mmCIF file of C-alpha atoms in Angstrom:
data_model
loop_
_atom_site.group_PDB
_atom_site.id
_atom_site.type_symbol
_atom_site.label_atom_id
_atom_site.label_comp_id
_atom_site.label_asym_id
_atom_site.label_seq_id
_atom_site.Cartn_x
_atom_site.Cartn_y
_atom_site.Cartn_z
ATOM 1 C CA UNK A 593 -87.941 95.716 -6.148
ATOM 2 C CA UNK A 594 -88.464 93.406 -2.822
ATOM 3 C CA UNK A 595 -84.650 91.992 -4.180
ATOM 4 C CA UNK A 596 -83.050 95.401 -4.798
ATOM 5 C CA UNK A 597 -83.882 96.299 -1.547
ATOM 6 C CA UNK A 598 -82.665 93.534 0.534
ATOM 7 C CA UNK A 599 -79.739 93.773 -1.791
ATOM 8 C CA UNK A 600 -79.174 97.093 -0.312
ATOM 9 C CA UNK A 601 -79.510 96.302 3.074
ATOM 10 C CA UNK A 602 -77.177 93.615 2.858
ATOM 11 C CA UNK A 603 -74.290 95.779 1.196
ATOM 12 C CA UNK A 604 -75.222 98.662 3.971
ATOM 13 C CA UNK A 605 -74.994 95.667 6.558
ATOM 14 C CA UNK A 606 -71.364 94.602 5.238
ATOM 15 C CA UNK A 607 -69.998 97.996 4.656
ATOM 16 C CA UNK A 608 -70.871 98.740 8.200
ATOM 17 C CA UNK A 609 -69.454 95.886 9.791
ATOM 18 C CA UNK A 610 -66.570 96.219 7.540
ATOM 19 C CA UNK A 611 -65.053 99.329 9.219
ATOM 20 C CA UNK A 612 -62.266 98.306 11.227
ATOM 21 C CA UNK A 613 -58.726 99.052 10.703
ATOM 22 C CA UNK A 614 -56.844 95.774 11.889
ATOM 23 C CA UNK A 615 -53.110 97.022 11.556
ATOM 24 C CA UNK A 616 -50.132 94.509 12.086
ATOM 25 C CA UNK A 617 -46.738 94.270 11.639
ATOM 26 C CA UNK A 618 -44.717 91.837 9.893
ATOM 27 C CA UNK A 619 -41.207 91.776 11.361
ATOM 28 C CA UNK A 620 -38.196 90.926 9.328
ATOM 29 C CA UNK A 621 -35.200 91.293 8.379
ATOM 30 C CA UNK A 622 -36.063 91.231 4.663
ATOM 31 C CA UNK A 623 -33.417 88.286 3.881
ATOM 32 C CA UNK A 624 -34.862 85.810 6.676
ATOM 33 C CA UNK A 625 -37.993 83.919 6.416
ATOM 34 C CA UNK A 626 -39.789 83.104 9.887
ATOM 35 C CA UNK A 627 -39.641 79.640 9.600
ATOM 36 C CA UNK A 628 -42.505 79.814 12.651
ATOM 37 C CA UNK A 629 -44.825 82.505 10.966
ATOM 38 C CA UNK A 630 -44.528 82.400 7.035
ATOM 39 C CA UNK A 631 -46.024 85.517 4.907
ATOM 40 C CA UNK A 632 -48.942 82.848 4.499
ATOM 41 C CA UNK A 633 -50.177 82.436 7.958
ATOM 42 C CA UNK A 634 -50.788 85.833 8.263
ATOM 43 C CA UNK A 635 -54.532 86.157 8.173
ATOM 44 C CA UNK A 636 -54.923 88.316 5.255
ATOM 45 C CA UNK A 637 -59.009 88.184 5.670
ATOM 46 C CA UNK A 638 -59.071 89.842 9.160
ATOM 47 C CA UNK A 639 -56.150 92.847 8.628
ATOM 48 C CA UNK A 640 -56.835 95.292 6.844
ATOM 49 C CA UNK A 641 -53.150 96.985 6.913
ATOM 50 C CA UNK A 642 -49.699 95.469 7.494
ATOM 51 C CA UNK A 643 -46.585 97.036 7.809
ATOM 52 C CA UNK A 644 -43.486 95.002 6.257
ATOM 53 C CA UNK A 645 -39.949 96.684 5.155
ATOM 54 C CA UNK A 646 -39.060 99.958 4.248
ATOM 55 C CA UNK A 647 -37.334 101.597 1.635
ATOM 56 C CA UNK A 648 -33.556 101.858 1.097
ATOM 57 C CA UNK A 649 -32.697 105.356 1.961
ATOM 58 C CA UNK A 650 -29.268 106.208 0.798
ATOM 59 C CA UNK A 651 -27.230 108.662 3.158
ATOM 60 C CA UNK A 652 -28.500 111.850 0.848
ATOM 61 C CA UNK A 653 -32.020 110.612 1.983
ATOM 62 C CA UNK A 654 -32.823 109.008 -1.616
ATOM 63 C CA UNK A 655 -35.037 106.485 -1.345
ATOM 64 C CA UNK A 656 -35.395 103.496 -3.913
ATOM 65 C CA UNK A 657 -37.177 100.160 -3.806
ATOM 66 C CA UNK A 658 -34.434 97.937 -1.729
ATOM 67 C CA UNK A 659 -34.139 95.128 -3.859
ATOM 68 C CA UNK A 660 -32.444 92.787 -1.229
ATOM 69 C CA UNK A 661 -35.684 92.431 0.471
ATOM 70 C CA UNK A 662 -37.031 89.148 -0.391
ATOM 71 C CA UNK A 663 -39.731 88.985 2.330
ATOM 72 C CA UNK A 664 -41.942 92.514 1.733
ATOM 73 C CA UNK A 665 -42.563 91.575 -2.176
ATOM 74 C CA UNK A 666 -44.580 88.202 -0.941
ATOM 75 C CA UNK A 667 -46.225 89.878 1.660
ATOM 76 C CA UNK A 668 -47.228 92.525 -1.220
ATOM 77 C CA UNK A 669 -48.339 89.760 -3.283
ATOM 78 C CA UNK A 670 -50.465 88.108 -0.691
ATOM 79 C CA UNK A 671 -52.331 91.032 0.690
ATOM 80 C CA UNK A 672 -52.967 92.351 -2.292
ATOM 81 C CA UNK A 673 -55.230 89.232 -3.209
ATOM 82 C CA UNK A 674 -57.460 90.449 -0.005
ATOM 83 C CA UNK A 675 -56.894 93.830 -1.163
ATOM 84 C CA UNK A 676 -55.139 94.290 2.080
ATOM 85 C CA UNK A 677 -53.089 97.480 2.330
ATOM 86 C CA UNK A 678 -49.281 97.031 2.862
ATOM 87 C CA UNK A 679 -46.949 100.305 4.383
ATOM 88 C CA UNK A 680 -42.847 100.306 4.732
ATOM 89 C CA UNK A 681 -41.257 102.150 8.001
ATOM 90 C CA UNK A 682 -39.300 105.456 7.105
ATOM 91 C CA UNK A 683 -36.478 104.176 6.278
ATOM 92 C CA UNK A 684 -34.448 106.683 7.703
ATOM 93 C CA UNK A 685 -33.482 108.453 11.132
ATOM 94 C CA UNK A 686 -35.876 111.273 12.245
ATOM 95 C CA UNK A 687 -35.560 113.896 14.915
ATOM 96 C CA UNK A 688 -37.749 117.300 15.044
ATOM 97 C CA UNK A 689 -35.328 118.632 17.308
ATOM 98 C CA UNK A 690 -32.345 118.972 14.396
ATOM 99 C CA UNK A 691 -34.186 117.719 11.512
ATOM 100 C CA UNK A 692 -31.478 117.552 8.013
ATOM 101 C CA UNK A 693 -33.629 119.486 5.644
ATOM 102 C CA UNK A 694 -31.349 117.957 2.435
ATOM 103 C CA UNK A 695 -32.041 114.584 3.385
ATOM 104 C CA UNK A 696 -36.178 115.289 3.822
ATOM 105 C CA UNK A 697 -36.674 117.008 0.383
ATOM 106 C CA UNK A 698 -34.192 114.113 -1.050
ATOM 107 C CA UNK A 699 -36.368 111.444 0.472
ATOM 108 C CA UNK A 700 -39.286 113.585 -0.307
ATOM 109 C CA UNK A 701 -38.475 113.779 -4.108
ATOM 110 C CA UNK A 702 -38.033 110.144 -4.124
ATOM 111 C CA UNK A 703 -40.177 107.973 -1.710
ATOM 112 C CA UNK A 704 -43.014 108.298 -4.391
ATOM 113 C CA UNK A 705 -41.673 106.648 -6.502
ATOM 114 C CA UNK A 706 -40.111 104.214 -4.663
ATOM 115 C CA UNK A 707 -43.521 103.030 -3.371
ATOM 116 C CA UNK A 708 -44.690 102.631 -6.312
ATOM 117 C CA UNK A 709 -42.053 100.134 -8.100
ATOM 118 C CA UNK A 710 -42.716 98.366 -5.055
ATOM 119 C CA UNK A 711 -46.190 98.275 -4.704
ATOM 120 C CA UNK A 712 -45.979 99.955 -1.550
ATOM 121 C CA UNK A 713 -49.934 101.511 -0.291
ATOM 122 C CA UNK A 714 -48.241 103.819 2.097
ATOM 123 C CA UNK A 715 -45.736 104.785 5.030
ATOM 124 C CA UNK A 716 -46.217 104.057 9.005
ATOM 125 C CA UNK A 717 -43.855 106.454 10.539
ATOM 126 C CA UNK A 718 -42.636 104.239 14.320
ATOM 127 C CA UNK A 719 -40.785 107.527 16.006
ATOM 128 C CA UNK A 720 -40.710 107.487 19.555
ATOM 129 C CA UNK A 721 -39.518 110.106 20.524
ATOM 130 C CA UNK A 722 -36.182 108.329 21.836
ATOM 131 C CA UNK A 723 -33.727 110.577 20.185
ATOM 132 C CA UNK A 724 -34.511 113.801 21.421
ATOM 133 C CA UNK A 725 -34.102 114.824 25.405
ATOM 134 C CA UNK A 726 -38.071 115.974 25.696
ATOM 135 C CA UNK A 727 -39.117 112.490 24.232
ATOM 136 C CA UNK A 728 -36.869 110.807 27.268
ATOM 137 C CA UNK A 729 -39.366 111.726 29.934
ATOM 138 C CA UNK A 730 -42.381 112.256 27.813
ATOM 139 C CA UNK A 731 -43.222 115.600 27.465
ATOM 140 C CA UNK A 732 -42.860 116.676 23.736
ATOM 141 C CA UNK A 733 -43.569 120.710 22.871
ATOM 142 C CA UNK A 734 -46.045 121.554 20.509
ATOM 143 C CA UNK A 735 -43.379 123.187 17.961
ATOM 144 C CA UNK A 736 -42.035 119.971 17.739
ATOM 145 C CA UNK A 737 -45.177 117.638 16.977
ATOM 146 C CA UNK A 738 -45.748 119.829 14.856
ATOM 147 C CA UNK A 739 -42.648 119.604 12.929
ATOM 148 C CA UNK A 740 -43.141 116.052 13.144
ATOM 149 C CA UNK A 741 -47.019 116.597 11.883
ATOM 150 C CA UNK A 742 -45.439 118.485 8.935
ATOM 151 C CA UNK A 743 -43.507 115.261 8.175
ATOM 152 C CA UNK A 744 -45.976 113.250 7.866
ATOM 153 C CA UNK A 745 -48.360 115.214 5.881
ATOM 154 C CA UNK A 746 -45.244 116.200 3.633
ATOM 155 C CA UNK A 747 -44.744 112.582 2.893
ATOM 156 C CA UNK A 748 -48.786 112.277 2.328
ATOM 157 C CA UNK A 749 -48.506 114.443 -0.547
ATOM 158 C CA UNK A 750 -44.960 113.339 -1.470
ATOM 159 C CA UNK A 751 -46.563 109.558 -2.230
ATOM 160 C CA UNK A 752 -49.432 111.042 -3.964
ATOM 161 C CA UNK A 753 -53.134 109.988 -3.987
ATOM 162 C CA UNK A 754 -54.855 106.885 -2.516
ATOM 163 C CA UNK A 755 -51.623 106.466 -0.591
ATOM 164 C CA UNK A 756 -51.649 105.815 3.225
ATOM 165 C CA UNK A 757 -49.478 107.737 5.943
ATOM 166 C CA UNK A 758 -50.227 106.642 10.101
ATOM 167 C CA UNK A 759 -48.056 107.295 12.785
ATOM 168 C CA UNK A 760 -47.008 104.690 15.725
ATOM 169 C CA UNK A 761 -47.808 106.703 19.481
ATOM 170 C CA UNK A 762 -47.780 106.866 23.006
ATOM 171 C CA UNK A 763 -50.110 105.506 25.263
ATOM 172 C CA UNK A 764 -50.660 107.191 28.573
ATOM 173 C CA UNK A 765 -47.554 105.794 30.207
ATOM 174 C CA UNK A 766 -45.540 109.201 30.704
ATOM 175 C CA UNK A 767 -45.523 111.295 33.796
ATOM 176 C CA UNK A 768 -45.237 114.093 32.046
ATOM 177 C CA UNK A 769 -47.017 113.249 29.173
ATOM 178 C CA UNK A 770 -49.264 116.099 28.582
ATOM 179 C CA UNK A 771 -48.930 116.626 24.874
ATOM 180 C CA UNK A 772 -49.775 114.306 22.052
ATOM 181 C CA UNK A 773 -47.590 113.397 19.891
ATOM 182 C CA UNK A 774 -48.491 114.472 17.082
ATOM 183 C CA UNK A 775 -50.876 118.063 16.030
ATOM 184 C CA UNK A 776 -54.157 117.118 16.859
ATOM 185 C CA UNK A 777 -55.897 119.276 14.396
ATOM 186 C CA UNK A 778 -53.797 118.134 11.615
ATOM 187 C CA UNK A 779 -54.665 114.301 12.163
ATOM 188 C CA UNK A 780 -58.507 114.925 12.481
ATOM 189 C CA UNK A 781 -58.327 117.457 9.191
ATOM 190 C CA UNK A 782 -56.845 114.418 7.329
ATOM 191 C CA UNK A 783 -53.357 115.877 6.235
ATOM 192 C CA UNK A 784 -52.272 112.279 7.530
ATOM 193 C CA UNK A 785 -54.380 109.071 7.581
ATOM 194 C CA UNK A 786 -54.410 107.746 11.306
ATOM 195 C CA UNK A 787 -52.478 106.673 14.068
ATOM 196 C CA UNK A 788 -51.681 103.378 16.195
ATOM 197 C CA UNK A 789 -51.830 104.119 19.705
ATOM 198 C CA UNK A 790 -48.492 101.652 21.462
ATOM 199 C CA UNK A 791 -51.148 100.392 24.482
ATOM 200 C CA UNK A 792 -48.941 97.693 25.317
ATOM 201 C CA UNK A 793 -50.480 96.526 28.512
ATOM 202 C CA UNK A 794 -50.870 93.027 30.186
ATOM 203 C CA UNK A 795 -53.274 92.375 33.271
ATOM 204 C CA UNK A 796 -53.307 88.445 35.130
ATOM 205 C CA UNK A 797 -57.031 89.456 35.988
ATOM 206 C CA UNK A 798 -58.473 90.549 32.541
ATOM 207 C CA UNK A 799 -58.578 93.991 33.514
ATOM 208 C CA UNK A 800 -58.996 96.674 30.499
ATOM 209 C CA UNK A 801 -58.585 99.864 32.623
ATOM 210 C CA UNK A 802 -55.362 100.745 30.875
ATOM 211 C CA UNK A 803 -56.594 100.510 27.778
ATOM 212 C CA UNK A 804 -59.766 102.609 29.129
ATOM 213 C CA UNK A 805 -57.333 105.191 30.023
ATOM 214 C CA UNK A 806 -55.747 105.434 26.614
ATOM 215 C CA UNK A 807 -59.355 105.556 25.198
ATOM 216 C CA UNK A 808 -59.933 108.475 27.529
ATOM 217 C CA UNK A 809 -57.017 110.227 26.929
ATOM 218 C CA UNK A 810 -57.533 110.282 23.112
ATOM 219 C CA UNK A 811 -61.246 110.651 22.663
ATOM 220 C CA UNK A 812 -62.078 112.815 25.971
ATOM 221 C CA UNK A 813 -58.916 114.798 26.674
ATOM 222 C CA UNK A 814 -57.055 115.411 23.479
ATOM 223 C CA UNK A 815 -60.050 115.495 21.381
ATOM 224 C CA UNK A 816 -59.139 113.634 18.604
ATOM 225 C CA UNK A 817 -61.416 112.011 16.223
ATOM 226 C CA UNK A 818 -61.327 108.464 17.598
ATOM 227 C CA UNK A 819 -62.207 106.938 14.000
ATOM 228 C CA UNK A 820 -58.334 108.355 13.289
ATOM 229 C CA UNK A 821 -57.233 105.986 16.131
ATOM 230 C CA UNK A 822 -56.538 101.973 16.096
ATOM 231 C CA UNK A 823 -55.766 100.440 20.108
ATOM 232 C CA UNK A 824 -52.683 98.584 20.357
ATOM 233 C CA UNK A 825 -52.426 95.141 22.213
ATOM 234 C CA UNK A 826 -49.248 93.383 22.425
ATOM 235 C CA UNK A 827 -48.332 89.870 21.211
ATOM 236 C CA UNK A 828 -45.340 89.911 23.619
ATOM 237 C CA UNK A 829 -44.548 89.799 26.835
ATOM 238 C CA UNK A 830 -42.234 91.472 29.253
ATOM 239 C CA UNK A 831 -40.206 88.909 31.049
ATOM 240 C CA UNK A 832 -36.414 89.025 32.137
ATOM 241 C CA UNK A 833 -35.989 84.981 31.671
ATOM 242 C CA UNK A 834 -37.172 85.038 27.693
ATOM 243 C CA UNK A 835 -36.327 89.030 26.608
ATOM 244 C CA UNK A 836 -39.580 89.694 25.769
ATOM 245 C CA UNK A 837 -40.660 86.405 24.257
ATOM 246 C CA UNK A 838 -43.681 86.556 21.231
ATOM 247 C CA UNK A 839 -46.538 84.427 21.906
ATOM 248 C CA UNK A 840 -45.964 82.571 19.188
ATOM 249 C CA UNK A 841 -42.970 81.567 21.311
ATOM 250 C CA UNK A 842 -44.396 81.696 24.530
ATOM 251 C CA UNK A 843 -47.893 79.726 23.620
ATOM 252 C CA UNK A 844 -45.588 76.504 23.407
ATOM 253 C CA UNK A 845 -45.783 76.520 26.947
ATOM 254 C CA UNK A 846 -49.265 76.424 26.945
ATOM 255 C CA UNK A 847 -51.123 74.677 24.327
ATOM 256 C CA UNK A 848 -54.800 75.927 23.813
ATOM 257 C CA UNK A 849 -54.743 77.615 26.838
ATOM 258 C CA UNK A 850 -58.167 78.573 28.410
ATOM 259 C CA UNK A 851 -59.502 82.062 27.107
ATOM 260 C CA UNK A 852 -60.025 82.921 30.360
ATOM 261 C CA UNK A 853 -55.971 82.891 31.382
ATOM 262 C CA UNK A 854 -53.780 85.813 30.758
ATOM 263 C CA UNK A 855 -50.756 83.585 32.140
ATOM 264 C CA UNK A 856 -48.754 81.388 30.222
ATOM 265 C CA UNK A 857 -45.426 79.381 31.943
ATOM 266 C CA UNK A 858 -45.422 82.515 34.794
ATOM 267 C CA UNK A 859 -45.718 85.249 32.526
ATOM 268 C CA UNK A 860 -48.109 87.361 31.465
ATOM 269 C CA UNK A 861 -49.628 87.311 28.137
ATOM 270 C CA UNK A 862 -52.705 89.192 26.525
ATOM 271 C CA UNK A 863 -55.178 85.826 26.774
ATOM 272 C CA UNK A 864 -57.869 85.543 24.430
ATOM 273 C CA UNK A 865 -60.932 86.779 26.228
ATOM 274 C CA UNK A 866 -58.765 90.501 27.239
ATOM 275 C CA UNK A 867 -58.404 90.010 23.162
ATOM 276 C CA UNK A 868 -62.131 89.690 22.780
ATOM 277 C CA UNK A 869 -62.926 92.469 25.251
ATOM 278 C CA UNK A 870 -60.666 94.960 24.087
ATOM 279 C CA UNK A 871 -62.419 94.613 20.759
ATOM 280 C CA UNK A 872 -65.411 95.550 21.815
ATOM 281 C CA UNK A 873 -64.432 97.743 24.116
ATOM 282 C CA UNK A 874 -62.483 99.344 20.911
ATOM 283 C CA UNK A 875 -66.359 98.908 19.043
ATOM 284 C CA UNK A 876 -68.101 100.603 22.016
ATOM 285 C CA UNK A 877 -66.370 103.545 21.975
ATOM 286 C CA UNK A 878 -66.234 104.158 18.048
ATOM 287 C CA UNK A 879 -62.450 103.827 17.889
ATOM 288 C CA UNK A 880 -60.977 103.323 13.956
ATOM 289 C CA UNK A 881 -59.648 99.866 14.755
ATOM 290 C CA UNK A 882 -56.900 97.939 16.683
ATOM 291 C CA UNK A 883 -53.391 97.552 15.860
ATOM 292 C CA UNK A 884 -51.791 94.174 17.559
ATOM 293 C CA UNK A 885 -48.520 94.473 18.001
ATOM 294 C CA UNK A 886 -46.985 92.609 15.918
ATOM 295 C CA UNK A 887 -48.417 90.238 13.429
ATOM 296 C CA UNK A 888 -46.433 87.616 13.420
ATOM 297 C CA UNK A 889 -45.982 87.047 16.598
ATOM 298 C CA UNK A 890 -49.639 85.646 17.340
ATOM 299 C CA UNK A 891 -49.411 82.316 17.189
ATOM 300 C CA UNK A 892 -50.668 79.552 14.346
ATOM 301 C CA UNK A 893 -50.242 76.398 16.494
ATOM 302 C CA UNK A 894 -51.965 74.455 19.348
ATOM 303 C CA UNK A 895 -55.406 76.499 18.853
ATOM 304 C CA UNK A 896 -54.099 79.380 20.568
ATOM 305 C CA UNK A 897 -54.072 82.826 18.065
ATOM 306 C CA UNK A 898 -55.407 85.939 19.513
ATOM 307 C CA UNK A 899 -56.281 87.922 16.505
ATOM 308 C CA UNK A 900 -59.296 85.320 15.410
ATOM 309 C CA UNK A 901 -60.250 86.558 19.464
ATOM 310 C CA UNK A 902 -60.088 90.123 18.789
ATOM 311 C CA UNK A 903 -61.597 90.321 15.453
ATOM 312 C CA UNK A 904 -64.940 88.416 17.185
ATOM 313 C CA UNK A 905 -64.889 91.276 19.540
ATOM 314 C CA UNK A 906 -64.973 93.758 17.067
ATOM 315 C CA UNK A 907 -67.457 92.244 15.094
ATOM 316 C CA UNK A 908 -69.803 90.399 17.157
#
């Protein structure tokens, strides 16, 4: 009985310290491996999701399993092992504004389907809003998050059960951003899984009051459930001399840099202690997880990956 019961404390222990969405991306092309970042570095025992590919939507909106992409199937093959979740992108053009009802119920009557002859868990929907005149300066109307809302959960349904739908979304960058994205009620009622908020900040001093005010925006004055929300961090930098270089790039500058340093060859980086911190400050305020932006471009040389940072601020 004395066994049973410390059995069940330690499952109870692990499921509760197992509750963090870690979402990355994998970019590529499908055709091109990263000869930098291979499907195998990525660390398939700290995420928990990772977006890689997307369908091949035809013009009609049909969408099939593109069978040119080389890259997605290993990736698929990998996480699965760690029973790691794997989503495509849309695959196709969006806009609320002037949405092409033909080509949603095509890609509706096909994208399950599709997911499923590739092994696909899910979709994670990256519209930004860049398409449409409101999205240009940040204000979005609630008719049309809620169009896009209905898009989502219409795709929910349309891959069928156990499957995964999140959206990617604004951090509180806009002026005029005094809408969410997305319909609040919908997200926190489940009719799609969760979204990744794009807080894609840097600070020299190891300041997190950016990502405070995301946290705040979200939680305190949109009121949605923060276990439906993962925190963003970026693995690049803004920098005119290197077009946004990756760290994985960048870190060659600056080979295991101090954890304390957010500043690699003059430009600014998230470091690994802002990596720690944000993790717990993600764990401190009951957020859903963290979504580092992307993948594969943390680094695997000179002892200097951040996600091995933030998943010891999550958990520890």
């Amino acid at each position: 009985m004395i066994l049973l019961f410390i059995y069940f404390l330690f499952v109870l222990k692990f499921t509760l310290i197992s509750s963090f969405n870690i979402i990355g991306w994998y970019v590529h092309d499908g055709l091109n491996i990263d000869p930098i970042f291979l499907p195998e570095n990525l660390n398939y025992s700290i995420y928990t999701h990772i977006k890689a590919g997307q369908p091949k939507v035809f013009p009609n909106g049909t969408a099939i399993c593109d069978e040119n992409d080389v890259i997605t199937p290993k990736i698929v093959e990998l996480a699965h092992k760690y029973n790691v979740k794997v989503q495509w992108g849309l695959g196709f053009s969006f806009n609320p504004a002037n949405p092409n009802l033909e080509i949603i119920k095509n890609y509706l009557d096909s994208i399950g389907i599709a997911a499923n002859n590739c092994n696909i868990d899910g979709i994670e929907v990256d519209y930004e809003w860049n398409n449409n005149n409101w999205g240009k300066i940040g204000f979005i109307p609630h008719k049309l998050s809620n169009l896009y809302s209905q898009l989502l959960k219409d795709i929910k349904i349309a891959l069928g059960k156990n499957k995964i739908v999140s959206a990617d979304v604004t951090g509180d960058v806009f002026l005029l951003g005094f809408n969410p994205w997305f319909n609040v009620t919908m997200l926190n009622n489940g009719d799609f899984d969760f979204v990744n908020v794009m807080s894609y900040y840097w600070s020299r001093e190891g300041s997190l009051y950016k990502w405070q005010k995301d946290i705040e925006l979200y939680k305190n004055i949109w009121k949605v459930d923060p276990k439906r929300v993962n925190i963003g961090i970026p693995y690049y930098s803004k920098n005119n001399t290197f077009n946004e270089p990756s760290w994985k790039f960048l870190n060659s500058f600056c080979p295991n840099i101090d954890p304390n340093i957010n500043i690699c060859n003059d430009v600014l980086f998230t470091g690994k202690n802002l990596n720690l911190n944000i993790g717990r400050l993600i764990k401190k305020n009951n957020f859903g997880g963290a979504f580092p932006w992307a993948a594969n471009y943390d680094s695997v040389q000179f002892n200097n990956s951040l996600i091995n940072w933030l998943y010891y601020g999550l958990y520890n």
